[in-house]
C-alpha cells in the first residue's frame, strides 16, 4: 500500500555557529533520500541549536544563533527552528533532545505537551508485535488521521560524518545514549563519496547491530562550508556571500557577531559533555 | 593593497556556442540577473549572448574594455571640466588617474582548456594574458602553477596571472545541477531560490534540453578545424 509510509521528522542538533548553506543542504539531501526509498515520508525538519552551556570555544550566544537559523529557514515550508534545547540552563544530551521531540510528536494534538526533562522518558520500540501493556505508548490519534497508518512518526537524528565519527571521542558520548539513538530513533548521516563512515560503522559492534537504522546518504554535489571556516573568513574581512543565506550574512554584519574576541569565548573551558562524563567510570567502555 | 575591484561582469555565451545541453540565452541571462539581484557590484551583460555568431573570448574582453574606457574617459572629462567638484571617493585618484584594467575571471578547469587542441587561438591566449590578465580561482590542492610553468606563453606573462586559492570549497557544477533537476532532486541552497523558481516556472531543464546540440562540435572547434586545412601543405 503506497499510502502506508512511515512518517519521519529530521532533527539536526549542533552549534550552528553560524548556520550555513551546508547545514541547510543536509535536510534537502535527507528528504530526497527518504522519498526515493518509497517507504518514508519526511514531514518536518527541526534545527535545534545547542545551549550556551555546551561551552564550546567560540560559541556565541544562543539568541543570535537561533535568530540566524530562523532567518535562514524563513522561506522553507518544512524546516523550522526549535529553541527548547537552547533555552535549557544546563547542557542536554542529544538523546534527551531526541526524546523530547519524539514525545512532542506523539502528543501532537494534545495540549498536554510537557516541557520538563523528567517527562522525556525512554520509549519502548514501537511498531513491532510484541508483548507489552496495551495502549502504553500509543500515539494520540488526530481526528482526521488514517486509522491504518503504518507506524508512528519517527524522529531521526540528521548529521554529517563528523558527528557520527565523534561517537568515538572518549567521554563525549555515553555508550547507552548512542545505543538508544540508533536503536530507538535512527540516524541519517550525510557524507561525501569515499568517506570513512562505512568503515567506522563496521568497526563498532553497536553501530553494526543497528546499521539498518543508520541511513547513509551520499552527497555528490559537495561543499566544504564549515562554520569554522565562515568565522575565520569573517575575522579576516573576507566575503561569505553565497556560502550562507544572504539574510544571515546581513545579520552577522549588522550585529558584528564574529571577531577574534568572540572566537576566544570559552577558551580553556572543558566542553560540557566531557566535563559531565569525565568522572563516570561506565564511559570508559569503548564504542567498539 | 594595489587594486580596487570596481565591477564584476558575467557574460553568458551565445546559443551558437553549440555546447551540449545549452538552453536559450534568454533564459540563461534572465537567471543570471535573478541571481545577481542582491549584488551591488556584479552585473550581467548580454552583449556576447546577443551576437549573431559565436564570439571569441578575446573579442568579448576587447568590447568590455573599450566600454570601460569610454566610461572612464567621460568621467575624466567631467572631472577636468569641474575641477572643484570632487567627490570624496576620488581621493585615491587625485594625482594621475589610472586606467582601469579588465581581467578574465575563471576556474582552474578553464585555464586547462588552453591545452585542448583547436579550442583556442594561440594569439588570443597571448592577448588575454598580455593585454588584459587572468584571475584564476582554484581549489586548494589543485595545481595551476605547474601548468603555467609548463607553458612558455603563460610563464612569460605569469605576472599578469593571478592565482586565488578557494579554501572554502564549493563544488557546484552546472552539469550536476541540471542532472539533479532532471531527477527531481532538490537544488535548494545550491543555487538562489529565485533561480530555482524561474527554472520551475519555465520548465527549462528536462531530459530533452539535455540532448540539445548532442553530437555537435563546439563552435570554436568547428572554426579552427576549417582554418587549419587551407594552410596545410
XYZ file of C-alpha atoms in Angstrom, chain B residues 107-109 111-112 136-139 141-150 154 161 163-165:
24
model
C 38.300 28.487 -12.608
C 41.276 26.120 -12.939
C 39.445 23.904 -15.410
C 42.821 27.502 -17.638
C 43.436 23.912 -18.576
C 42.123 32.010 -11.775
C 40.295 30.591 -8.757
C 41.259 27.080 -7.848
C 40.735 24.585 -5.098
C 45.248 21.205 -3.610
C 44.920 21.537 -7.374
C 47.920 22.743 -9.297
C 47.560 25.529 -11.833
C 51.028 26.901 -11.027
C 52.557 23.785 -12.536
C 50.599 24.105 -15.719
C 51.545 27.754 -16.001
C 55.230 26.896 -15.705
C 54.869 24.238 -18.386
C 51.862 31.610 -19.776
C 48.034 35.738 -13.992
C 46.073 32.674 -8.743
C 43.488 32.653 -5.989
C 43.023 29.723 -3.650
